[in-house]
Amino acid sequence: MDRAEEGAPVGGRGRRRSAPVGGWPVRLTRRGRILTWAAGAFAVLILGVAGVGAWVYQELNGNISSADVDNKLGGDRPVNLSPGSKNILVVGSDSRDGDNAEYGRGLTTMQSDTLMVLHIPANREWATVVSLPRDSWVRIPSCDKGDGTTSAPHHFKINEAFAIGGAGGEVAGAAACTIKTVEANTGLRIDHFMSVDFQGFKGMVNALGGIEVCPEQAIHDEKARLDLEAGCQTVKDEEALGYVRARYSIGDGSDIGRIGRQQEFMDALARKAQSKLTSPNALYGFLQSATKSLTTDEDLAGVKPLYGLASEVQGIPSERLTFLTVPNYPREADVATDKANIVWQYPQAADLFTSLAQDKEVDKDRLLAAAKNPVYASSVRVQVLNGTGVTGRAAAVAEKLREAGLTVVGTGNAPENTRATAVAHPQGLDKQAEALAARLPGAQVEQGADGTAGVVTLVVGADLDPADIR
């Protein structure tokens, strides 16, 4: 058995890998068709199930939990623009109780540490995985908290949605609020969700005898309860869990960097699991932990539907599989006091999600080029004019734009009422106008001969609901 089959080491040595640059695409190797976190949850599971007996199949099938989210999502959801395609929300979850209590002390609700959307197109010829960093500062819609109350819409980091919906202790509520948040900020219709519990992840690693990692520098991370010396070593139990959680003491301390390490670790985990397909004991323990860690929507719950999903993506060529982190920049650029969070970069984030919503393969090179010089939200100075005839509409829109970090210089009324929302700009402010319009579903951009220097003008039409502003 060669080294690659055994699972190459993670983190700085061994097989050379690409690393995210500026929060942007990473092309996986030929083994990249094992879809990172999704792979750890079901792709390897499917490979093993084919060789087990009927009683084991039934046992594994019964391990997978299901959650009914349909009645918690409401009717105001994005339209599926590409019938036949699928968007699957994958969450790395952590209840912060029981065995998980030693991590994140003081947290009493369910938490999500990893969040990504897997898009499978209708033709099954390519696939894209988009990571949404947990520190993304986004709009959280109103959610059922599971205790008879609902939360108010507000802006906060994206992983709070899982905690809000999971306040009652049920994954269904946590998943529903997360789905609503992702849909509200991306415009994508989420078809399925999978939640992978971190304690189950630890069991998968242990069943395989651990995973080799090769940190170039020693890691001492109190929050992740991790102490590793530099150099190659095998991690399992709490060390493995700490390794994928570690953030502040590795690299630049960002969630973006952690996403890259998690992706590499899960790739190594999936490859090692493949190498153990002829070892019944190791495989059985791995599959037990994998299935027990899974909670999915009702349509996806069970070995058979997961097998069908894995079969659909099995033939996708590695060069047509792209791993992306949503375009972003530090929120500190807009709010000097916020050194902990990031914001999504517009119009690039909107372009990415629009492409996926329309089932179009993402043009990596074009997005990379466009992302080199981000337009900070705070640099967009906007005058908001009410073209709806509805009293107070300009003020309501202005407040939403301020919450998103834009600089509103004034409000007023448009000369006449209009249905279509439009963004007009003087010469030289086309990028700022595009960044603003990308946050307003359906808004058109036009260059105007008049206008205040350095200011773009937003005419709010009857088609714009302030609640839809990203």
Coordinates of C-alpha atoms in Angstrom, one line a residue:
M1 CA 0.0 0.0 0.0
D2 CA 1.5 3.3 -1.0
R3 CA 1.8 6.4 1.2
A4 CA -1.1 8.2 -0.5
E5 CA -3.4 5.4 0.2
E6 CA -2.4 5.4 3.9
G7 CA -3.2 9.1 4.2
A8 CA -0.5 11.7 3.7
P9 CA 0.4 13.9 6.7
V10 CA -1.5 17.1 7.2
G11 CA 0.1 20.5 7.9
G12 CA 3.2 21.7 6.3
R13 CA 5.1 18.6 5.2
G14 CA 4.5 15.6 2.9
R15 CA 2.4 16.0 -0.1
R16 CA 2.3 19.6 -1.3
R17 CA -1.1 21.3 -1.2
S18 CA -2.6 24.6 -2.3
A19 CA -3.6 27.0 0.4
P20 CA -6.3 29.7 0.4
V21 CA -5.2 33.1 -0.7
G22 CA -7.3 36.0 0.3
G23 CA -10.2 33.7 1.2
W24 CA -10.5 32.3 -2.3
P25 CA -10.6 29.1 -4.3
V26 CA -8.6 26.0 -3.5
R27 CA -8.6 23.3 -6.2
L28 CA -8.5 19.9 -4.6
T29 CA -6.4 17.0 -5.9
R30 CA -7.8 14.0 -7.7
R31 CA -8.9 12.8 -4.3
G32 CA -10.8 16.0 -3.9
R33 CA -13.9 14.4 -5.1
I34 CA -14.2 13.2 -1.6
L35 CA -16.1 16.3 -0.6
T36 CA -14.2 17.6 2.5
W37 CA -16.6 17.7 5.5
A38 CA -19.3 16.1 3.4
A39 CA -16.9 13.3 2.6
G40 CA -16.2 12.6 6.2
A41 CA -20.0 12.4 6.8
F42 CA -21.1 10.1 4.0
A43 CA -18.9 9.5 1.0
V44 CA -16.5 7.1 2.7
L45 CA -19.5 5.7 4.6
I46 CA -21.1 4.7 1.3
L47 CA -17.9 2.9 0.2
G48 CA -18.0 0.7 3.3
V49 CA -21.7 -0.1 3.5
A50 CA -21.5 -2.0 0.2
G51 CA -19.4 -4.7 2.0
V52 CA -21.3 -5.1 5.2
G53 CA -24.1 -7.5 6.1
A54 CA -27.8 -6.7 6.3
W55 CA -27.9 -6.5 10.1
V56 CA -25.0 -4.0 10.1
Y57 CA -26.8 -2.0 7.3
Q58 CA -29.9 -1.8 9.5
E59 CA -27.9 -0.8 12.5
L60 CA -26.0 2.0 10.7
N61 CA -29.2 3.1 9.0
G62 CA -30.8 3.5 12.5
N63 CA -27.9 5.5 13.8
I64 CA -28.7 8.4 11.4
S65 CA -30.9 11.0 13.1
S66 CA -33.5 13.0 11.1
A67 CA -35.0 16.4 11.8
D68 CA -38.2 17.9 10.3
V69 CA -37.4 21.5 9.3
D70 CA -40.1 22.1 6.7
N71 CA -42.6 23.5 9.2
K72 CA -40.0 25.9 10.6
L73 CA -38.8 27.6 7.4
G74 CA -42.0 29.5 6.4
G75 CA -43.0 30.3 2.9
D76 CA -40.8 33.3 2.1
R77 CA -37.9 31.4 0.6
P78 CA -35.8 31.8 -2.5
V79 CA -37.2 30.2 -5.7
N80 CA -35.3 27.2 -7.1
L81 CA -34.0 28.7 -10.4
S82 CA -32.4 25.5 -11.6
P83 CA -34.6 22.4 -11.2
G84 CA -32.5 19.3 -10.9
S85 CA -29.6 21.0 -9.0
K86 CA -29.1 20.6 -5.3
N87 CA -27.8 22.8 -2.6
I88 CA -26.8 21.0 0.6
L89 CA -26.0 22.8 3.8
V90 CA -23.3 21.1 5.8
V91 CA -22.8 22.1 9.5
G92 CA -20.1 21.0 11.9
S93 CA -22.0 21.2 15.1
D94 CA -21.2 21.1 18.8
S95 CA -23.8 21.0 21.6
R96 CA -21.4 22.3 24.3
D97 CA -22.8 19.8 26.7
G98 CA -21.8 16.3 27.8
D99 CA -18.4 15.4 26.4
N100 CA -18.3 18.7 24.5
A101 CA -18.6 20.8 27.6
E102 CA -14.8 21.2 28.1
Y103 CA -14.8 23.3 24.9
G104 CA -16.2 26.8 24.8
R105 CA -16.9 27.1 28.5
G106 CA -19.7 29.5 29.4
L107 CA -21.7 28.6 26.2
T108 CA -25.0 27.1 27.0
T109 CA -26.5 26.7 23.6
M110 CA -25.8 24.5 20.5
Q111 CA -23.0 25.9 18.4
S112 CA -21.8 25.5 14.8
D113 CA -18.1 25.7 14.1
T114 CA -18.1 24.8 10.4
L115 CA -20.6 25.9 7.8
M116 CA -20.6 25.2 4.0
V117 CA -22.9 24.8 1.0
L118 CA -22.4 22.0 -1.5
H119 CA -23.9 22.8 -4.9
I120 CA -24.5 19.9 -7.2
P121 CA -25.6 21.0 -10.7
A122 CA -28.4 19.4 -12.6
N123 CA -26.0 17.9 -15.2
R124 CA -23.8 16.4 -12.4
E125 CA -20.7 17.4 -14.4
W126 CA -19.1 19.7 -11.8
A127 CA -19.6 20.7 -8.2
T128 CA -18.7 23.6 -5.9
V129 CA -18.3 23.7 -2.1
V130 CA -18.6 27.2 -0.6
S131 CA -17.3 27.7 3.0
L132 CA -19.1 30.4 5.0
P133 CA -16.7 31.4 7.9
R134 CA -18.4 31.3 11.2
D135 CA -17.2 34.9 11.9
S136 CA -19.1 36.2 8.9
W137 CA -21.1 39.3 9.9
V138 CA -24.5 38.9 8.2
R139 CA -28.2 39.5 8.6
I140 CA -29.9 37.0 10.9
P141 CA -33.6 36.8 10.2
S142 CA -36.3 36.3 12.7
C143 CA -36.2 32.7 14.0
D144 CA -38.3 30.4 16.2
K145 CA -36.2 29.8 19.3
G146 CA -37.9 26.6 20.2
D147 CA -39.1 28.0 23.6
G148 CA -42.3 29.7 22.4
T149 CA -40.5 32.9 21.4
T150 CA -38.9 34.3 18.3
S151 CA -35.8 36.3 17.8
A152 CA -35.8 39.8 16.2
P153 CA -33.9 40.3 12.9
H154 CA -30.4 41.7 13.5
H155 CA -26.9 41.6 12.2
F156 CA -24.4 39.3 13.9
K157 CA -21.9 36.5 13.1
I158 CA -23.4 33.7 11.0
N159 CA -22.9 30.9 13.5
E160 CA -25.3 32.6 16.0
A161 CA -28.2 31.3 13.8
F162 CA -27.5 27.8 14.9
A163 CA -27.5 28.8 18.6
I164 CA -30.7 30.9 18.3
G165 CA -32.7 28.1 16.6
G166 CA -31.1 25.5 18.9
A167 CA -32.0 27.4 22.1
G168 CA -34.5 24.6 22.9
G169 CA -31.9 21.9 22.4
E170 CA -33.2 20.5 19.1
V171 CA -31.2 20.2 15.9
A172 CA -34.3 20.9 13.8
G173 CA -34.6 24.4 15.2
A174 CA -30.9 25.1 14.9
A175 CA -30.8 23.8 11.3
A176 CA -33.9 25.8 10.3
C177 CA -32.6 29.1 11.6
T178 CA -29.3 28.4 9.9
I179 CA -31.0 27.6 6.6
K180 CA -33.1 30.8 6.8
T181 CA -29.9 32.8 7.5
V182 CA -28.0 31.2 4.6
E183 CA -30.9 31.6 2.2
A184 CA -31.4 35.3 3.2
N185 CA -27.8 36.2 2.7
T186 CA -27.1 34.1 -0.4
G187 CA -30.3 33.9 -2.3
L188 CA -29.8 30.1 -2.7
R189 CA -32.6 27.7 -2.0
I190 CA -31.3 25.0 0.4
D191 CA -32.6 21.6 -0.5
H192 CA -31.0 19.4 2.2
F193 CA -28.9 19.8 5.3
M194 CA -26.4 17.6 7.2
S195 CA -25.2 18.3 10.7
V196 CA -22.0 16.5 11.8
D197 CA -21.4 16.4 15.5
F198 CA -17.8 16.9 16.6
Q199 CA -17.8 14.1 19.1
G200 CA -18.7 11.7 16.3
F201 CA -15.8 13.1 14.3
K202 CA -13.5 12.2 17.2
G203 CA -14.8 8.7 17.1
M204 CA -14.2 8.4 13.4
V205 CA -10.5 9.4 13.9
N206 CA -10.1 7.0 16.7
A207 CA -11.5 4.1 14.8
L208 CA -8.8 4.6 12.1
G209 CA -6.0 4.7 14.7
G210 CA -5.6 8.5 14.4
I211 CA -4.4 10.9 11.6
E212 CA -0.9 12.1 11.1
V213 CA -0.3 15.8 11.2
C214 CA 2.9 17.7 10.7
P215 CA 2.8 21.2 12.2
E216 CA 5.8 23.2 11.3
Q217 CA 5.6 25.1 14.6
A218 CA 4.5 24.0 18.0
I219 CA 0.9 24.6 18.8
H220 CA -0.2 25.6 22.3
D221 CA -3.9 26.6 22.2
E222 CA -5.6 26.9 25.5
K223 CA -9.1 27.4 24.0
A224 CA -8.7 24.3 21.9
R225 CA -7.1 22.4 24.8
L226 CA -4.2 21.5 22.5
D227 CA -0.5 21.1 23.1
L228 CA 1.5 19.8 20.1
E229 CA 5.2 19.9 19.4
A230 CA 6.4 20.7 15.9
G231 CA 6.9 17.8 13.5
C232 CA 5.0 14.8 12.3
Q233 CA 2.8 12.9 14.9
T234 CA -0.4 11.0 15.0
V235 CA -3.4 12.7 16.7
K236 CA -6.6 11.2 18.0
D237 CA -9.0 11.6 20.9
E238 CA -9.0 15.2 22.2
E239 CA -5.9 16.1 20.3
A240 CA -7.6 15.5 17.0
L241 CA -10.6 17.5 18.1
G242 CA -8.4 20.3 19.3
Y243 CA -6.4 20.3 16.1
V244 CA -9.4 21.0 13.9
R245 CA -10.8 23.5 16.4
A246 CA -7.5 25.4 16.9
R247 CA -7.4 28.9 15.6
Y248 CA -5.7 31.7 17.5
S249 CA -2.3 30.0 18.0
I250 CA -1.9 28.8 14.4
G251 CA -1.0 30.9 11.4
D252 CA -2.8 34.2 11.3
G253 CA -5.3 33.3 13.9
S254 CA -8.2 33.6 11.5
D255 CA -11.2 31.4 10.9
I256 CA -10.2 31.4 7.2
G257 CA -7.0 29.7 8.1
R258 CA -8.8 27.1 10.2
I259 CA -11.1 26.3 7.4
G260 CA -8.1 25.4 5.2
R261 CA -6.7 23.1 8.0
Q262 CA -10.1 21.4 8.5
Q263 CA -10.4 20.8 4.8
E264 CA -6.9 19.1 4.7
F265 CA -7.6 17.1 7.8
M266 CA -10.9 15.8 6.5
D267 CA -9.3 14.9 3.1
A268 CA -6.7 12.9 5.0
L269 CA -9.4 11.3 7.2
A270 CA -11.4 10.2 4.1
R271 CA -8.3 8.8 2.4
K272 CA -7.3 6.8 5.4
A273 CA -10.8 5.5 5.7
Q274 CA -10.7 4.3 2.1
S275 CA -7.4 2.4 2.9
K276 CA -9.2 0.6 5.8
L277 CA -12.0 -0.9 3.7
T278 CA -10.5 -4.4 4.1
S279 CA -10.2 -4.0 7.9
P280 CA -13.7 -5.0 9.3
N281 CA -13.0 -3.8 12.8
A282 CA -11.7 -0.4 11.8
L283 CA -14.4 0.1 9.2
Y284 CA -17.2 -0.9 11.6
G285 CA -16.0 1.5 14.3
F286 CA -15.6 4.3 11.7
L287 CA -19.1 3.7 10.2
Q288 CA -20.6 3.6 13.7
S289 CA -19.1 6.9 14.7
A290 CA -19.9 8.5 11.3
T291 CA -23.6 7.5 11.3
K292 CA -24.1 8.4 15.0
S293 CA -22.7 11.8 14.3
L294 CA -25.1 12.6 11.5
T295 CA -28.4 14.4 11.6
T296 CA -30.0 15.2 8.3
D297 CA -33.3 16.5 6.9
E298 CA -36.0 13.7 6.6
D299 CA -35.5 13.2 2.9
L300 CA -31.8 12.6 3.3
A301 CA -31.9 10.5 6.5
G302 CA -30.7 6.9 5.9
V303 CA -28.0 5.0 4.1
K304 CA -30.0 4.5 0.9
P305 CA -30.6 8.3 0.2
L306 CA -27.0 9.1 1.2
Y307 CA -25.8 6.4 -1.2
G308 CA -27.9 7.9 -4.0
L309 CA -26.3 11.3 -3.3
A310 CA -22.8 10.0 -3.2
S311 CA -23.4 8.1 -6.5
E312 CA -24.5 11.4 -8.2
V313 CA -21.2 13.1 -7.4
Q314 CA -18.9 10.1 -7.7
G315 CA -18.1 10.6 -11.4
I316 CA -17.3 14.4 -11.2
P317 CA -13.8 15.0 -12.5
S318 CA -11.4 16.5 -9.9
E319 CA -10.7 19.5 -12.1
R320 CA -14.4 20.3 -12.1
L321 CA -14.7 20.3 -8.3
T322 CA -14.0 23.7 -6.7
F323 CA -13.7 24.6 -3.1
L324 CA -14.3 28.2 -2.3
T325 CA -14.5 30.5 0.7
V326 CA -17.0 33.3 0.2
P327 CA -15.1 36.5 -0.8
N328 CA -14.6 38.5 2.3
Y329 CA -12.5 41.1 4.1
P330 CA -11.9 42.1 7.7
R331 CA -14.9 44.0 9.2
E332 CA -12.3 46.2 10.8
A333 CA -12.1 48.1 7.5
D334 CA -15.7 49.3 8.1
V335 CA -15.8 49.3 11.9
A336 CA -12.5 50.1 13.4
T337 CA -13.4 48.5 16.8
D338 CA -14.3 45.1 15.3
K339 CA -11.1 43.1 15.0
A340 CA -12.8 39.7 15.2
N341 CA -15.2 39.4 12.3
I342 CA -15.3 39.5 8.6
V343 CA -17.8 40.8 6.1
W344 CA -18.6 39.4 2.6
Q345 CA -17.2 41.3 -0.3
Y346 CA -19.6 42.7 -2.8
P347 CA -20.4 42.5 -5.7
Q348 CA -18.2 39.3 -5.8
A349 CA -20.1 37.4 -3.2
A350 CA -23.4 38.2 -4.9
D351 CA -21.9 37.1 -8.3
L352 CA -20.8 33.8 -6.8
F353 CA -24.2 33.0 -5.4
T354 CA -26.0 34.2 -8.4
S355 CA -24.0 31.9 -10.6
L356 CA -24.8 28.9 -8.4
A357 CA -28.5 29.8 -8.2
Q358 CA -28.6 29.8 -12.0
D359 CA -26.6 26.5 -12.0
K360 CA -23.6 28.1 -13.8
E361 CA -20.1 26.9 -13.0
V362 CA -18.1 29.5 -11.2
D363 CA -15.4 31.3 -13.2
K364 CA -12.5 31.1 -10.8
D365 CA -10.1 33.3 -12.6
R366 CA -12.6 36.1 -13.1
L367 CA -13.6 36.0 -9.4
L368 CA -10.0 36.0 -8.3
A369 CA -9.2 39.0 -10.5
A370 CA -12.2 40.9 -9.3
A371 CA -11.4 40.2 -5.6
K372 CA -7.9 41.7 -5.6
N373 CA -9.1 45.2 -4.7
P374 CA -12.2 45.0 -2.5
V375 CA -14.6 47.9 -2.2
Y376 CA -15.2 48.4 1.5
A377 CA -18.8 49.0 2.4
S378 CA -17.8 52.0 4.5
S379 CA -16.3 53.6 1.3
V380 CA -19.6 53.6 -0.4
R381 CA -21.3 57.0 0.3
V382 CA -24.9 56.8 -0.7
Q383 CA -27.9 59.2 -0.9
V384 CA -31.2 57.4 -0.5
L385 CA -34.3 58.7 -2.3
N386 CA -37.8 57.4 -1.7
G387 CA -39.4 56.6 -5.1
T388 CA -42.3 54.5 -3.6
G389 CA -44.6 57.1 -2.2
V390 CA -44.6 55.2 1.1
T391 CA -43.8 57.5 4.0
G392 CA -40.6 56.6 5.8
R393 CA -39.3 54.1 3.2
A394 CA -36.0 56.0 2.5
A395 CA -35.3 56.1 6.3
A396 CA -36.0 52.4 6.6
V397 CA -33.7 51.5 3.7
A398 CA -31.0 53.9 5.0
E399 CA -31.1 52.2 8.4
K400 CA -30.6 48.8 6.8
L401 CA -27.7 50.1 4.7
R402 CA -26.0 51.5 7.8
E403 CA -26.4 48.2 9.6
A404 CA -24.6 46.6 6.6
G405 CA -21.7 49.1 7.0
L406 CA -22.4 51.5 4.2
T407 CA -22.1 55.3 4.7
V408 CA -25.5 57.0 4.2
V409 CA -25.0 60.8 3.6
G410 CA -28.7 61.7 3.4
T411 CA -32.3 60.7 2.6
G412 CA -35.0 62.4 0.6
N413 CA -37.8 61.9 -2.0
A414 CA -37.3 61.1 -5.6
P415 CA -38.9 63.5 -8.2
E416 CA -41.4 60.8 -9.1
N417 CA -42.6 57.4 -8.0
T418 CA -41.0 54.4 -9.6
R419 CA -41.4 50.7 -9.5
A420 CA -37.8 49.6 -10.2
T421 CA -35.0 50.3 -7.8
A422 CA -32.0 51.9 -9.4
V423 CA -28.5 53.0 -8.4
A424 CA -27.1 56.0 -10.3
H425 CA -23.5 57.1 -10.0
P426 CA -21.2 59.8 -11.4
Q427 CA -18.3 58.9 -13.5
G428 CA -15.6 57.0 -11.6
L429 CA -17.9 55.4 -9.0
D430 CA -19.0 52.4 -11.0
K431 CA -17.4 49.9 -8.5
Q432 CA -19.1 51.5 -5.5
A433 CA -22.4 51.5 -7.4
E434 CA -22.0 47.8 -8.2
A435 CA -21.1 47.0 -4.6
L436 CA -24.3 48.7 -3.4
A437 CA -26.6 47.3 -6.1
A438 CA -25.3 43.7 -5.3
R439 CA -26.9 44.1 -1.9
L440 CA -30.3 45.0 -3.4
P441 CA -32.1 42.2 -5.2
G442 CA -33.0 43.3 -8.7
A443 CA -31.5 46.8 -8.5
Q444 CA -30.2 48.2 -11.8
V445 CA -27.0 50.4 -12.1
E446 CA -26.8 53.4 -14.4
Q447 CA -24.3 56.2 -14.8
G448 CA -25.9 59.6 -14.3
A449 CA -24.8 63.0 -15.6
D450 CA -25.9 64.7 -12.4
G451 CA -25.2 63.9 -8.8
T452 CA -23.0 64.8 -5.9
A453 CA -19.3 64.2 -6.3
G454 CA -18.2 61.0 -4.5
V455 CA -21.8 59.9 -3.8
V456 CA -24.0 57.3 -5.4
T457 CA -27.7 57.8 -5.5
L458 CA -30.2 55.0 -4.6
V459 CA -33.7 55.5 -5.8
V460 CA -35.9 53.1 -3.8
G461 CA -38.6 51.5 -6.0
A462 CA -41.7 49.6 -5.0
D463 CA -39.9 46.4 -5.8
L464 CA -37.5 46.7 -2.9
D465 CA -38.3 45.3 0.5
P466 CA -35.9 46.7 3.1
A467 CA -35.8 43.3 4.8
D468 CA -34.2 41.8 1.7
I469 CA -31.1 44.1 1.9
R470 CA -28.0 42.1 2.4

